[in-house]
Amino acid sequence: MTGINLLRGGRPRLLFEVYFIKTIRYVFLADVIFLFCVQQAGGLVLVNDLLLAGLILLIYFTGKIQSKQNRQSLFSVRGKANLPGIGDILNRIKPAFDIRFEIAVVVLALVVFGGFYFAPYLASNAISNWFLESILNIEDTPVFGFIFKIVGFFFMISVIMKVVNAIMTILIGRTKSNNEYPDEKRDDKNDDHFDDYTEIK
């Protein structure tokens, strides 16, 4: 990365450069995960394994987008502070972010991942195979393999927690929306209610 910065002359990366590199990274990640699913299935392409892996990929990408949105909001809040020069400093270190490009990159990576089901031979290339072999070698190493499995375990726990939080958010949101309207109707009925014994002057 330092060499790339020197070639750019120290200028900040353009939005196109950021998302072009991210597209390559996400596509290769989808490629390696597809090869890993095939390798774990003994060379077979199983739909259930691909659906589960695709769901994990989607949750991972969504978590990355949410974390970047939180960072952007944090930079925005700090940028509003009345401190001289703080705005310029934050603008220099503020990471590039565009929700439209983020969604486009994620959709492209998932489409490529799903497309490998119809053309599995396209997933096999020198770079992806090297990454897969490196990951498997780390997993087979006694010490690093144990650490790798522990990290994978906690990653799966975080994925499950994100799924549960998303489901709870949807359910709680629906419950609130359903409970708000009946209360309003009750209030309206109570306001319009006329007591027969009310004295009219």
PDB file of C-alpha atoms in Angstrom, residues 146-157:
ATOM      1  CA  PHE A 146      -6.643 -23.976  16.673  1.00  0.00           C
ATOM      2  CA  ILE A 147      -6.595 -20.167  16.689  1.00  0.00           C
ATOM      3  CA  PHE A 148      -8.141 -20.148  13.219  1.00  0.00           C
ATOM      4  CA  LYS A 149     -10.989 -22.375  14.399  1.00  0.00           C
ATOM      5  CA  ILE A 150     -11.563 -20.216  17.488  1.00  0.00           C
ATOM      6  CA  VAL A 151     -11.768 -17.096  15.323  1.00  0.00           C
ATOM      7  CA  GLY A 152     -14.147 -18.896  12.976  1.00  0.00           C
ATOM      8  CA  PHE A 153     -16.291 -19.966  15.923  1.00  0.00           C
ATOM      9  CA  PHE A 154     -16.652 -16.416  17.217  1.00  0.00           C
ATOM     10  CA  PHE A 155     -17.319 -15.197  13.683  1.00  0.00           C
ATOM     11  CA  MET A 156     -20.195 -17.670  13.394  1.00  0.00           C
ATOM     12  CA  ILE A 157     -21.506 -16.514  16.779  1.00  0.00           C
TER      13      ILE A 157
END
